[in-house]
PDB file of C-alpha atoms in Angstrom:
ATOM      1  CA  MET Q  55      -4.868 -15.394  21.820  1.00 31.00           C
ATOM      2  CA  THR Q  56      -1.954 -15.812  19.473  1.00 34.00           C
ATOM      3  CA  VAL Q  57      -2.253 -17.731  16.460  1.00 35.00           C
ATOM      4  CA  PRO Q  58       0.522 -18.847  13.341  1.00 38.00           C
ATOM      5  CA  VAL Q  59       1.411 -15.909  10.586  1.00 42.00           C
ATOM      6  CA  ALA Q  60      -0.709 -18.761   8.283  1.00 48.00           C
ATOM      7  CA  THR Q  61      -3.617 -18.085  10.164  1.00 61.00           C
ATOM      8  CA  SER Q  62      -7.037 -19.259   7.392  1.00 81.00           C
ATOM      9  CA  THR Q  63      -9.490 -17.208   6.282  1.00 93.00           C
ATOM     10  CA  ALA Q  64     -12.130 -18.623   8.515  1.00 93.00           C
ATOM     11  CA  ALA Q  65     -10.294 -17.342  11.640  1.00 94.00           C
ATOM     12  CA  ALA Q  66     -10.426 -14.028  11.093  1.00 97.00           C
ATOM     13  CA  VAL Q  67     -13.865 -13.979   9.388  1.00 97.00           C
ATOM     14  CA  GLU Q  68     -15.209 -15.556  12.851  1.00 97.00           C
ATOM     15  CA  VAL Q  69     -13.924 -12.906  14.454  1.00 97.00           C
ATOM     16  CA  LEU Q  70     -15.435 -10.241  12.396  1.00 98.00           C
ATOM     17  CA  ALA Q  71     -18.433 -12.079  11.992  1.00 98.00           C
ATOM     18  CA  ARG Q  72     -18.910 -11.899  16.048  1.00 98.00           C
ATOM     19  CA  ALA Q  73     -18.138  -8.238  15.676  1.00 98.00           C
ATOM     20  CA  ALA Q  74     -20.167  -7.286  13.226  1.00 98.00           C
ATOM     21  CA  ALA Q  75     -23.278  -9.489  15.676  1.00 98.00           C
ATOM     22  CA  ASP Q  76     -22.714  -7.830  18.670  1.00 97.00           C
ATOM     23  CA  GLY Q  77     -22.740  -4.201  17.275  1.00 97.00           C
ATOM     24  CA  SER Q  78     -19.230  -3.986  18.224  1.00 98.00           C
ATOM     25  CA  THR Q  79     -16.579  -1.159  17.546  1.00 98.00           C
ATOM     26  CA  VAL Q  80     -14.485  -1.731  14.305  1.00 98.00           C
ATOM     27  CA  VAL Q  81     -11.369   0.265  13.658  1.00 98.00           C
ATOM     28  CA  LEU Q  82      -9.916  -0.409  10.500  1.00 98.00           C
ATOM     29  CA  SER Q  83      -6.365   1.157   9.019  1.00 98.00           C
ATOM     30  CA  GLY Q  84      -4.284   0.975   6.432  1.00 97.00           C
ATOM     31  CA  HIS Q  85      -0.513   1.993   6.522  1.00 95.00           C
ATOM     32  CA  VAL Q  86       1.155   5.381   6.230  1.00 91.00           C
ATOM     33  CA  GLN Q  87       0.838   7.583   3.405  1.00 88.00           C
ATOM     34  CA  PRO Q  88      -1.670   4.963   1.915  1.00 94.00           C
ATOM     35  CA  ASP Q  89      -1.777   3.379  -1.596  1.00 95.00           C
ATOM     36  CA  ALA Q  90      -4.478   2.175  -3.646  1.00 97.00           C
ATOM     37  CA  ASP Q  91      -4.661  -1.554  -2.336  1.00 98.00           C
ATOM     38  CA  ALA Q  92      -4.001  -0.003   1.197  1.00 98.00           C
ATOM     39  CA  LEU Q  93      -6.835   2.704   1.007  1.00 98.00           C
ATOM     40  CA  GLY Q  94      -8.885   0.256  -1.578  1.00 98.00           C
ATOM     41  CA  SER Q  95      -8.733  -2.728   1.363  1.00 98.00           C
ATOM     42  CA  THR Q  96      -9.631  -0.390   3.919  1.00 98.00           C
ATOM     43  CA  LEU Q  97     -12.467   0.824   2.621  1.00 98.00           C
ATOM     44  CA  ALA Q  98     -13.996  -2.475   0.968  1.00 98.00           C
ATOM     45  CA  LEU Q  99     -13.686  -4.698   3.998  1.00 98.00           C
ATOM     46  CA  ALA Q 100     -15.022  -1.482   6.712  1.00 98.00           C
ATOM     47  CA  GLU Q 101     -18.378  -1.020   4.435  1.00 98.00           C
ATOM     48  CA  GLY Q 102     -18.538  -4.678   4.099  1.00 98.00           C
ATOM     49  CA  LEU Q 103     -18.811  -4.796   7.681  1.00 98.00           C
ATOM     50  CA  ARG Q 104     -20.937  -1.860   8.233  1.00 98.00           C
ATOM     51  CA  ARG Q 105     -23.605  -3.179   5.806  1.00 98.00           C
ATOM     52  CA  ARG Q 106     -22.888  -6.940   8.320  1.00 98.00           C
ATOM     53  CA  GLY Q 107     -23.535  -4.473  11.475  1.00 97.00           C
ATOM     54  CA  ALA Q 108     -21.324  -3.275  12.910  1.00 98.00           C
ATOM     55  CA  ARG Q 109     -19.930   0.003  14.096  1.00 98.00           C
ATOM     56  CA  VAL Q 110     -16.743   0.823  11.882  1.00 98.00           C
ATOM     57  CA  ALA Q 111     -14.601   4.029  11.508  1.00 98.00           C
ATOM     58  CA  ALA Q 112     -12.250   3.542   8.738  1.00 98.00           C
ATOM     59  CA  THR Q 113      -8.686   5.526   9.191  1.00 98.00           C
ATOM     60  CA  PHE Q 114      -5.212   5.842   8.260  1.00 98.00           C
ATOM     61  CA  PRO Q 115      -1.771   7.058  10.395  1.00 96.00           C
ATOM     62  CA  GLU Q 116      -0.962  11.005  10.375  1.00 94.00           C
ATOM     63  CA  PRO Q 117       0.050  12.598   8.293  1.00 89.00           C
ATOM     64  CA  PHE Q 118      -3.999  12.572   7.741  1.00 94.00           C
ATOM     65  CA  THR Q 119      -3.811  13.856   4.188  1.00 91.00           C
ATOM     66  CA  LEU Q 120      -5.567  11.851   1.405  1.00 91.00           C
ATOM     67  CA  PRO Q 121      -3.730  11.015  -1.775  1.00 87.00           C
ATOM     68  CA  ALA Q 122      -5.926  13.098  -4.289  1.00 84.00           C
ATOM     69  CA  SER Q 123      -5.318  10.535  -7.184  1.00 89.00           C
ATOM     70  CA  LEU Q 124      -7.382   7.882  -4.434  1.00 95.00           C
ATOM     71  CA  GLY Q 125      -9.699  10.763  -2.432  1.00 95.00           C
ATOM     72  CA  TRP Q 126     -12.253   9.759  -5.455  1.00 97.00           C
ATOM     73  CA  LEU Q 127     -12.711   6.343  -4.327  1.00 98.00           C
ATOM     74  CA  PRO Q 128     -16.390   5.293  -2.554  1.00 98.00           C
ATOM     75  CA  GLY Q 129     -16.657   5.889   1.301  1.00 98.00           C
ATOM     76  CA  ALA Q 130     -12.968   8.118   1.063  1.00 98.00           C
ATOM     77  CA  ASP Q 131     -15.425  10.861   2.377  1.00 97.00           C
ATOM     78  CA  GLN Q 132     -16.007   8.522   5.652  1.00 97.00           C
ATOM     79  CA  LEU Q 133     -12.840   8.422   6.447  1.00 98.00           C
ATOM     80  CA  VAL Q 134     -12.069   9.470   9.988  1.00 98.00           C
ATOM     81  CA  PRO Q 135      -8.557  10.636  11.560  1.00 98.00           C
ATOM     82  CA  PRO Q 136      -7.038   8.881  13.940  1.00 98.00           C
ATOM     83  CA  ALA Q 137      -7.628  11.895  16.886  1.00 97.00           C
ATOM     84  CA  ASP Q 138     -11.201  11.597  16.499  1.00 98.00           C
ATOM     85  CA  LEU Q 139     -11.114   7.568  16.749  1.00 98.00           C
ATOM     86  CA  PRO Q 140     -13.899   6.247  19.584  1.00 96.00           C
ATOM     87  CA  ALA Q 141     -12.341   5.699  22.825  1.00 94.00           C
ATOM     88  CA  GLU Q 142     -12.928   2.090  23.114  1.00 96.00           C
ATOM     89  CA  VAL Q 143     -11.547  -0.325  20.414  1.00 98.00           C
ATOM     90  CA  ASP Q 144     -13.503  -3.737  20.135  1.00 98.00           C
ATOM     91  CA  VAL Q 145     -11.445  -4.939  17.053  1.00 98.00           C
ATOM     92  CA  PHE Q 146      -8.553  -3.282  15.588  1.00 98.00           C
ATOM     93  CA  VAL Q 147      -8.523  -4.685  11.496  1.00 98.00           C
ATOM     94  CA  SER Q 148      -4.885  -3.688  10.344  1.00 98.00           C
ATOM     95  CA  LEU Q 149      -4.673  -4.211   6.579  1.00 98.00           C
ATOM     96  CA  ASP Q 150      -1.110  -4.397   4.196  1.00 97.00           C
ATOM     97  CA  ALA Q 151       0.638  -2.938   6.465  1.00 96.00           C
ATOM     98  CA  ALA Q 152       4.343  -5.202   6.644  1.00 93.00           C
ATOM     99  CA  SER Q 153       5.218  -4.142  10.375  1.00 93.00           C
ATOM    100  CA  THR Q 154       3.981  -2.025  13.427  1.00 95.00           C
ATOM    101  CA  GLY Q 155       5.761   0.781  12.331  1.00 91.00           C
ATOM    102  CA  ARG Q 156       3.685   1.382   9.019  1.00 91.00           C
ATOM    103  CA  LEU Q 157       1.111   1.674  11.240  1.00 96.00           C
ATOM    104  CA  GLY Q 158       2.524   4.904  13.210  1.00 94.00           C
ATOM    105  CA  SER Q 159       0.862   5.716  16.168  1.00 96.00           C
ATOM    106  CA  LEU Q 160      -2.028   3.827  15.156  1.00 98.00           C
ATOM    107  CA  ALA Q 161      -0.038   0.312  16.273  1.00 97.00           C
ATOM    108  CA  ALA Q 162      -0.749   1.500  20.025  1.00 98.00           C
ATOM    109  CA  LEU Q 163      -4.429  -0.090  19.116  1.00 98.00           C
ATOM    110  CA  LEU Q 164      -2.664  -3.539  18.493  1.00 97.00           C
ATOM    111  CA  ASP Q 165      -2.639  -3.748  22.379  1.00 96.00           C
ATOM    112  CA  THR Q 166      -4.976  -1.307  23.761  1.00 97.00           C
ATOM    113  CA  ALA Q 167      -8.781  -2.788  21.344  1.00 98.00           C
ATOM    114  CA  GLY Q 168      -9.783  -5.905  22.223  1.00 98.00           C
ATOM    115  CA  SER Q 169      -8.554  -8.254  19.708  1.00 97.00           C
ATOM    116  CA  SER Q 170      -6.507  -7.486  16.405  1.00 97.00           C
ATOM    117  CA  VAL Q 171      -6.902  -8.584  12.821  1.00 98.00           C
ATOM    118  CA  VAL Q 172      -3.832  -8.041  10.763  1.00 97.00           C
ATOM    119  CA  VAL Q 173      -4.309  -8.515   6.632  1.00 98.00           C
ATOM    120  CA  ASP Q 174      -1.188  -8.632   4.581  1.00 97.00           C
ATOM    121  CA  HIS Q 175       0.277  -9.935   1.421  1.00 95.00           C
ATOM    122  CA  HIS Q 176       4.226  -8.680   2.295  1.00 93.00           C
ATOM    123  CA  ALA Q 177       6.525 -11.628   2.058  1.00 89.00           C
ATOM    124  CA  SER Q 178       8.492  -9.366   5.099  1.00 90.00           C
ATOM    125  CA  ASN Q 179       6.201  -9.459   7.475  1.00 93.00           C
ATOM    126  CA  PRO Q 180       7.330 -10.759  10.771  1.00 92.00           C
ATOM    127  CA  GLY Q 181       3.667 -11.661  12.274  1.00 92.00           C
ATOM    128  CA  PHE Q 182       1.963  -9.156  14.947  1.00 95.00           C
ATOM    129  CA  GLY Q 183      -1.571  -9.088  16.569  1.00 95.00           C
ATOM    130  CA  ASP Q 184      -4.047 -11.611  17.706  1.00 96.00           C
ATOM    131  CA  VAL Q 185      -5.322 -12.923  14.351  1.00 96.00           C
ATOM    132  CA  ARG Q 186      -3.240 -12.870  11.157  1.00 95.00           C
ATOM    133  CA  LEU Q 187      -3.526 -13.288   7.809  1.00 96.00           C
ATOM    134  CA  VAL Q 188      -1.038 -13.163   6.232  1.00 95.00           C
ATOM    135  CA  ASP Q 189      -0.447 -14.592   2.601  1.00 95.00           C
ATOM    136  CA  PRO Q 190       2.804 -13.214   0.843  1.00 93.00           C
ATOM    137  CA  GLN Q 191       1.267 -15.616  -2.311  1.00 93.00           C
ATOM    138  CA  ALA Q 192      -1.756 -12.938  -2.990  1.00 96.00           C
ATOM    139  CA  ALA Q 193      -1.120 -10.335  -5.646  1.00 96.00           C
ATOM    140  CA  ALA Q 194      -2.294  -7.693  -3.449  1.00 97.00           C
ATOM    141  CA  THR Q 195      -4.433  -7.276   0.575  1.00 98.00           C
ATOM    142  CA  VAL Q 196      -7.515  -6.982  -1.791  1.00 98.00           C
ATOM    143  CA  VAL Q 197      -7.348 -10.374  -2.543  1.00 98.00           C
ATOM    144  CA  LEU Q 198      -7.405 -11.724   0.749  1.00 98.00           C
ATOM    145  CA  VAL Q 199     -10.202  -8.555   1.598  1.00 98.00           C
ATOM    146  CA  ALA Q 200     -12.417 -10.212  -1.442  1.00 98.00           C
ATOM    147  CA  GLY Q 201     -12.367 -13.442   0.298  1.00 97.00           C
ATOM    148  CA  LEU Q 202     -13.029 -12.517   3.831  1.00 98.00           C
ATOM    149  CA  LEU Q 203     -15.930  -9.871   2.293  1.00 98.00           C
ATOM    150  CA  ASP Q 204     -17.497 -13.697   0.854  1.00 97.00           C
ATOM    151  CA  GLY Q 205     -16.935 -15.246   4.387  1.00 97.00           C
ATOM    152  CA  LEU Q 206     -19.230 -12.720   5.679  1.00 98.00           C
ATOM    153  CA  GLY Q 207     -21.635 -12.852   3.541  1.00 98.00           C
ATOM    154  CA  VAL Q 208     -21.137  -9.648   1.838  1.00 98.00           C
ATOM    155  CA  ASP Q 209     -22.104  -9.287  -1.872  1.00 97.00           C
ATOM    156  CA  LEU Q 210     -20.090  -7.786  -4.256  1.00 98.00           C
ATOM    157  CA  ASP Q 211     -21.522  -4.494  -6.146  1.00 98.00           C
ATOM    158  CA  GLU Q 212     -19.813  -2.154  -7.797  1.00 98.00           C
ATOM    159  CA  GLN Q 213     -19.006   0.136  -4.929  1.00 98.00           C
ATOM    160  CA  LEU Q 214     -17.289  -2.203  -2.993  1.00 98.00           C
ATOM    161  CA  ALA Q 215     -15.506  -3.820  -6.388  1.00 98.00           C
ATOM    162  CA  THR Q 216     -14.621   0.214  -7.322  1.00 98.00           C
ATOM    163  CA  CYS Q 217     -12.342  -0.057  -3.999  1.00 98.00           C
ATOM    164  CA  LEU Q 218     -10.717  -3.910  -4.840  1.00 98.00           C
ATOM    165  CA  TYR Q 219     -10.056  -3.395  -8.735  1.00 98.00           C
ATOM    166  CA  ALA Q 220      -8.378  -0.169  -7.943  1.00 98.00           C
ATOM    167  CA  GLY Q 221      -5.808  -1.944  -4.821  1.00 98.00           C
ATOM    168  CA  LEU Q 222      -5.545  -5.201  -7.672  1.00 98.00           C
ATOM    169  CA  THR Q 223      -4.506  -3.143 -10.876  1.00 98.00           C
ATOM    170  CA  ALA Q 224      -2.369  -0.949  -8.789  1.00 96.00           C
ATOM    171  CA  ASP Q 225      -0.239  -3.453  -6.578  1.00 96.00           C
ATOM    172  CA  THR Q 226      -0.204  -5.765 -10.208  1.00 96.00           C
ATOM    173  CA  GLY Q 227       1.184  -2.995 -12.055  1.00 93.00           C
ATOM    174  CA  SER Q 228      -2.074  -3.121 -14.243  1.00 95.00           C
ATOM    175  CA  PHE Q 229      -1.359  -6.727 -14.283  1.00 96.00           C
ATOM    176  CA  ARG Q 230       1.788  -6.508 -15.708  1.00 92.00           C
ATOM    177  CA  PHE Q 231       3.925  -7.539 -12.454  1.00 91.00           C
ATOM    178  CA  GLY Q 232       5.197 -10.924 -11.824  1.00 90.00           C
ATOM    179  CA  ASN Q 233       2.765 -11.271  -8.905  1.00 92.00           C
ATOM    180  CA  THR Q 234      -0.405 -11.959 -11.838  1.00 95.00           C
ATOM    181  CA  ALA Q 235      -1.523 -15.440 -11.494  1.00 96.00           C
ATOM    182  CA  PRO Q 236      -4.651 -17.202 -12.981  1.00 97.00           C
ATOM    183  CA  GLY Q 237      -6.880 -16.297  -9.998  1.00 96.00           C
ATOM    184  CA  THR Q 238      -6.085 -12.379 -10.403  1.00 97.00           C
ATOM    185  CA  HIS Q 239      -7.783 -12.499 -13.226  1.00 98.00           C
ATOM    186  CA  GLU Q 240     -10.616 -14.245 -12.218  1.00 98.00           C
ATOM    187  CA  LEU Q 241     -11.132 -11.988  -9.515  1.00 98.00           C
ATOM    188  CA  ALA Q 242     -10.759  -9.183 -11.795  1.00 98.00           C
ATOM    189  CA  ALA Q 243     -13.106 -10.933 -14.236  1.00 98.00           C
ATOM    190  CA  ARG Q 244     -15.637 -11.050 -11.299  1.00 98.00           C
ATOM    191  CA  LEU Q 245     -15.259  -7.310 -10.135  1.00 98.00           C
ATOM    192  CA  LEU Q 246     -15.871  -6.213 -13.697  1.00 98.00           C
ATOM    193  CA  ARG Q 247     -19.008  -8.640 -13.525  1.00 98.00           C
ATOM    194  CA  THR Q 248     -20.387  -5.783 -11.515  1.00 98.00           C
ATOM    195  CA  GLY Q 249     -19.977  -2.770 -14.028  1.00 98.00           C
ATOM    196  CA  ILE Q 250     -17.281  -1.340 -12.917  1.00 98.00           C
ATOM    197  CA  ASP Q 251     -15.619   1.868 -15.320  1.00 97.00           C
ATOM    198  CA  HIS Q 252     -12.178  -0.223 -15.206  1.00 97.00           C
ATOM    199  CA  ALA Q 253     -10.833   2.279 -17.630  1.00 97.00           C
ATOM    200  CA  ALA Q 254     -11.907   5.308 -15.709  1.00 97.00           C
ATOM    201  CA  ILE Q 255      -9.939   3.421 -12.767  1.00 98.00           C
ATOM    202  CA  SER Q 256      -6.926   3.124 -14.315  1.00 96.00           C
ATOM    203  CA  ARG Q 257      -7.177   6.539 -15.689  1.00 96.00           C
ATOM    204  CA  ARG Q 258      -7.711   8.157 -12.459  1.00 95.00           C
ATOM    205  CA  LEU Q 259      -4.865   5.925 -11.443  1.00 95.00           C
ATOM    206  CA  PHE Q 260      -2.199   5.875 -14.035  1.00 93.00           C
ATOM    207  CA  ASP Q 261      -2.730   8.184 -16.483  1.00 93.00           C
ATOM    208  CA  THR Q 262      -4.037  11.165 -14.437  1.00 92.00           C
ATOM    209  CA  ALA Q 263      -1.290  14.052 -13.382  1.00 92.00           C
ATOM    210  CA  PRO Q 264      -0.876  17.904 -12.997  1.00 94.00           C
ATOM    211  CA  PHE Q 265       0.911  19.533 -15.654  1.00 96.00           C
ATOM    212  CA  GLY Q 266       3.118  20.371 -13.018  1.00 97.00           C
ATOM    213  CA  TRP Q 267       4.156  16.950 -13.030  1.00 97.00           C
ATOM    214  CA  LEU Q 268       6.104  16.985 -16.057  1.00 97.00           C
ATOM    215  CA  GLY Q 269       8.421  19.652 -14.544  1.00 98.00           C
ATOM    216  CA  LEU Q 270       9.124  17.368 -11.868  1.00 98.00           C
ATOM    217  CA  LEU Q 271       9.373  14.283 -13.960  1.00 98.00           C
ATOM    218  CA  SER Q 272      12.366  16.387 -16.076  1.00 98.00           C
ATOM    219  CA  ALA Q 273      14.502  17.235 -13.254  1.00 98.00           C
ATOM    220  CA  VAL Q 274      14.544  13.837 -11.508  1.00 98.00           C
ATOM    221  CA  THR Q 275      14.932  11.956 -14.159  1.00 98.00           C
ATOM    222  CA  GLY Q 276      17.779  14.144 -15.816  1.00 98.00           C
ATOM    223  CA  ARG Q 277      20.039  13.439 -12.447  1.00 98.00           C
ATOM    224  CA  ALA Q 278      19.214   9.763 -12.283  1.00 98.00           C
ATOM    225  CA  ALA Q 279      22.568   7.590 -12.572  1.00 98.00           C
ATOM    226  CA  LEU Q 280      23.079   4.284 -13.778  1.00 98.00           C
ATOM    227  CA  GLU Q 281      25.523   2.027 -11.448  1.00 98.00           C
ATOM    228  CA  PRO Q 282      26.075  -0.975 -13.700  1.00 98.00           C
ATOM    229  CA  ASP Q 283      28.473  -2.837 -11.045  1.00 97.00           C
ATOM    230  CA  VAL Q 284      26.454  -2.348  -8.418  1.00 98.00           C
ATOM    231  CA  GLY Q 285      24.941  -5.486  -7.945  1.00 97.00           C
ATOM    232  CA  ALA Q 286      22.727  -6.583 -11.472  1.00 97.00           C
ATOM    233  CA  GLY Q 287      22.761  -2.849 -12.332  1.00 98.00           C
ATOM    234  CA  LEU Q 288      21.553   0.234  -9.953  1.00 98.00           C
ATOM    235  CA  VAL Q 289      19.663   3.164 -11.499  1.00 98.00           C
ATOM    236  CA  TRP Q 290      19.011   5.672  -9.136  1.00 98.00           C
ATOM    237  CA  THR Q 291      17.717   9.601  -8.559  1.00 98.00           C
ATOM    238  CA  TRP Q 292      16.495  11.344  -5.422  1.00 98.00           C
ATOM    239  CA  SER Q 293      13.878  14.613  -4.948  1.00 98.00           C
ATOM    240  CA  THR Q 294      12.522  15.906  -2.326  1.00 98.00           C
ATOM    241  CA  ALA Q 295       8.837  17.269  -1.133  1.00 97.00           C
ATOM    242  CA  ALA Q 296       9.850  20.549  -0.971  1.00 98.00           C
ATOM    243  CA  GLU Q 297      10.549  19.595  -4.923  1.00 98.00           C
ATOM    244  CA  ALA Q 298       7.317  18.572  -5.568  1.00 97.00           C
ATOM    245  CA  ARG Q 299       5.682  21.370  -4.015  1.00 97.00           C
ATOM    246  CA  ALA Q 300       7.974  23.738  -5.904  1.00 98.00           C
ATOM    247  CA  HIS Q 301       6.138  21.510  -9.181  1.00 98.00           C
ATOM    248  CA  GLY Q 302       3.012  22.998  -7.344  1.00 97.00           C
ATOM    249  CA  LEU Q 303       2.177  19.226  -6.444  1.00 95.00           C
ATOM    250  CA  ALA Q 304       1.785  17.790  -3.100  1.00 92.00           C
ATOM    251  CA  PRO Q 305       4.565  15.506  -1.599  1.00 93.00           C
ATOM    252  CA  ASP Q 306       2.744  11.815  -2.132  1.00 89.00           C
ATOM    253  CA  GLN Q 307       3.020  12.358  -6.208  1.00 92.00           C
ATOM    254  CA  LEU Q 308       6.696  11.360  -5.843  1.00 95.00           C
ATOM    255  CA  GLU Q 309       5.373   8.188  -4.459  1.00 92.00           C
ATOM    256  CA  ALA Q 310       5.044   7.633  -8.936  1.00 93.00           C
ATOM    257  CA  LEU Q 311       8.368   8.501  -9.914  1.00 97.00           C
ATOM    258  CA  VAL Q 312      10.007   4.507  -9.449  1.00 97.00           C
ATOM    259  CA  ASP Q 313       7.948   3.209 -11.787  1.00 93.00           C
ATOM    260  CA  VAL Q 314       9.187   5.625 -14.247  1.00 96.00           C
ATOM    261  CA  VAL Q 315      12.997   4.550 -13.536  1.00 98.00           C
ATOM    262  CA  ARG Q 316      12.335   1.108 -13.326  1.00 96.00           C
ATOM    263  CA  ALA Q 317      12.272   1.384 -17.044  1.00 96.00           C
ATOM    264  CA  THR Q 318      15.847   1.742 -17.102  1.00 98.00           C
ATOM    265  CA  ALA Q 319      17.243  -1.717 -19.037  1.00 97.00           C
ATOM    266  CA  GLU Q 320      20.380  -1.767 -17.535  1.00 98.00           C
ATOM    267  CA  ALA Q 321      19.352  -1.638 -14.263  1.00 98.00           C
ATOM    268  CA  ASP Q 322      18.392  -4.898 -12.266  1.00 98.00           C
ATOM    269  CA  VAL Q 323      17.106  -2.297  -9.267  1.00 98.00           C
ATOM    270  CA  ALA Q 324      15.343   0.792  -9.549  1.00 98.00           C
ATOM    271  CA  CYS Q 325      14.951   3.220  -6.678  1.00 98.00           C
ATOM    272  CA  VAL Q 326      13.771   6.817  -5.573  1.00 98.00           C
ATOM    273  CA  VAL Q 327      15.008   8.489  -2.985  1.00 98.00           C
ATOM    274  CA  LYS Q 328      12.485  10.581  -1.926  1.00 98.00           C
ATOM    275  CA  GLY Q 329      13.476  13.751   1.049  1.00 97.00           C
ATOM    276  CA  GLN Q 330      11.094  14.299   3.956  1.00 95.00           C
ATOM    277  CA  ASP Q 331      10.321  17.659   5.872  1.00 94.00           C
ATOM    278  CA  ASP Q 332      12.194  16.232   8.889  1.00 94.00           C
ATOM    279  CA  GLY Q 333      15.088  15.697   7.013  1.00 96.00           C
ATOM    280  CA  SER Q 334      14.655  11.715   6.811  1.00 95.00           C
ATOM    281  CA  TRP Q 335      14.619   9.879   2.993  1.00 96.00           C
ATOM    282  CA  VAL Q 336      11.928   7.033   2.248  1.00 94.00           C
ATOM    283  CA  VAL Q 337      13.521   4.623   0.081  1.00 97.00           C
ATOM    284  CA  SER Q 338      11.225   3.167  -3.114  1.00 96.00           C
ATOM    285  CA  LEU Q 339      13.148   0.114  -4.764  1.00 97.00           C
ATOM    286  CA  ARG Q 340      11.852  -1.852  -8.115  1.00 97.00           C
ATOM    287  CA  SER Q 341      13.389  -5.126  -9.368  1.00 97.00           C
ATOM    288  CA  ARG Q 342      13.601  -6.389 -12.805  1.00 95.00           C
ATOM    289  CA  GLY Q 343      13.421  -9.889 -10.592  1.00 93.00           C
ATOM    290  CA  ALA Q 344      17.270 -11.393 -10.798  1.00 96.00           C
ATOM    291  CA  THR Q 345      17.148  -9.463  -6.945  1.00 97.00           C
ATOM    292  CA  ASP Q 346      15.916 -10.431  -3.811  1.00 95.00           C
ATOM    293  CA  LEU Q 347      13.981  -6.930  -2.618  1.00 96.00           C
ATOM    294  CA  THR Q 348      12.909  -8.640   0.855  1.00 93.00           C
ATOM    295  CA  ARG Q 349      16.580  -9.051   2.146  1.00 94.00           C
ATOM    296  CA  VAL Q 350      17.564  -5.825   0.886  1.00 96.00           C
ATOM    297  CA  ALA Q 351      14.715  -3.515   2.741  1.00 95.00           C
ATOM    298  CA  THR Q 352      14.771  -5.821   5.673  1.00 93.00           C
ATOM    299  CA  ALA Q 353      18.250  -5.480   6.538  1.00 94.00           C
ATOM    300  CA  LEU Q 354      18.472  -1.749   5.586  1.00 95.00           C
ATOM    301  CA  GLY Q 355      14.911  -1.583   8.457  1.00 91.00           C
ATOM    302  CA  GLY Q 356      12.520  -1.717   6.119  1.00 91.00           C
ATOM    303  CA  GLY Q 357      10.018  -4.519   4.465  1.00 90.00           C
ATOM    304  CA  GLY Q 358       7.989  -5.207   1.189  1.00 90.00           C
ATOM    305  CA  HIS Q 359       7.935  -7.862  -2.038  1.00 90.00           C
ATOM    306  CA  ARG Q 360      10.668  -9.535  -3.937  1.00 92.00           C
ATOM    307  CA  ALA Q 361      10.259  -7.106  -6.682  1.00 93.00           C
ATOM    308  CA  ALA Q 362       9.094  -3.847  -4.655  1.00 93.00           C
ATOM    309  CA  ALA Q 363       9.942  -2.912  -1.522  1.00 93.00           C
ATOM    310  CA  GLY Q 364      11.159   0.487   0.510  1.00 93.00           C
ATOM    311  CA  TYR Q 365      12.214   1.488   3.724  1.00 93.00           C
ATOM    312  CA  SER Q 366      13.159   4.736   5.796  1.00 93.00           C
ATOM    313  CA  SER Q 367      16.885   6.457   6.359  1.00 96.00           C
ATOM    314  CA  ALA Q 368      17.814   8.850   9.011  1.00 95.00           C
ATOM    315  CA  THR Q 369      21.318   9.760   7.112  1.00 96.00           C
ATOM    316  CA  ASP Q 370      22.062  12.010   4.578  1.00 97.00           C
ATOM    317  CA  LEU Q 371      21.509  11.176   0.829  1.00 98.00           C
ATOM    318  CA  GLU Q 372      24.532  10.732   0.638  1.00 98.00           C
ATOM    319  CA  GLY Q 373      24.571   8.185   2.954  1.00 98.00           C
ATOM    320  CA  THR Q 374      21.708   6.356   1.885  1.00 98.00           C
ATOM    321  CA  VAL Q 375      22.599   5.462  -1.127  1.00 98.00           C
ATOM    322  CA  ALA Q 376      25.925   4.014   0.117  1.00 98.00           C
ATOM    323  CA  ARG Q 377      24.102   1.828   2.200  1.00 98.00           C
ATOM    324  CA  LEU Q 378      22.128   0.366  -0.373  1.00 98.00           C
ATOM    325  CA  ARG Q 379      25.003  -0.169  -2.569  1.00 98.00           C
ATOM    326  CA  ALA Q 380      26.464  -2.076  -0.323  1.00 98.00           C
ATOM    327  CA  ALA Q 381      23.577  -4.359   0.788  1.00 97.00           C
ATOM    328  CA  LEU Q 382      23.063  -4.824  -2.684  1.00 97.00           C
ATOM    329  CA  GLY Q 383      26.727  -5.414  -3.286  1.00 89.00           C
TER     330      GLY Q 383
END
């Protein structure tokens, strides 16, 4: 059964509640190289379904390496490597993945599972899976997961709220980004009332890094380039997984660089091009508001939101940046 992209929460709840009541096997996965929203959504919904009686396996695509900045989330120790997933899956739930490509090899479960539920908030999501709960107006996928947990009759406690708050504060930039709405703060207040230590969550997500991060930051910002005549202004820099390791860091530490570069006042678009071990590049984009990055990233084979998007490139660094310049006009 295929339904429109704008599925109601009730339709997704119906599938999940039935799976829980039947004790079905449910596999949940966020996107490749999960961030706080993807992982927080996965862990919170997985725990909620366990409490309702489902047999649950929470995972994320290869490379199955949990970022150190997220390993403390409740339930992270129960994550299952893709290779160890059950052979037969009754329901597959995709969380925070804007496209099937973001699910890696786990995208096959969209076809082999008995049914699939897609929960996402990316405007670029083309619509996939059997039941689709895709709401670009949601500040984060955890907002949609909170609604699913309510529909399933699962009470929010400190464990669930910690996962949800991590995703909420990360995807709103600690409530600084334009996707923050009145409902965002209302959900945050509800989560705070469970007793979570919001200061500790924010400290772990935003204010904790190995000493080597300072050296990496110095090198990467030192070679940043400002191109005010590209679109509404472009500032960009680059790094590689190898460079991160040379500073004693895991490659996932590169993810935070774009939020430093984006502070440049003279450029509307900030970009960090991150070299992967296979020779490809992953491009992270942020906009201060004048540029629709959904359009830009989609044209280059990726996706995301108006103010935050990304894509992958198989060309060299010079060619990757040249294509970006052309897309920005």
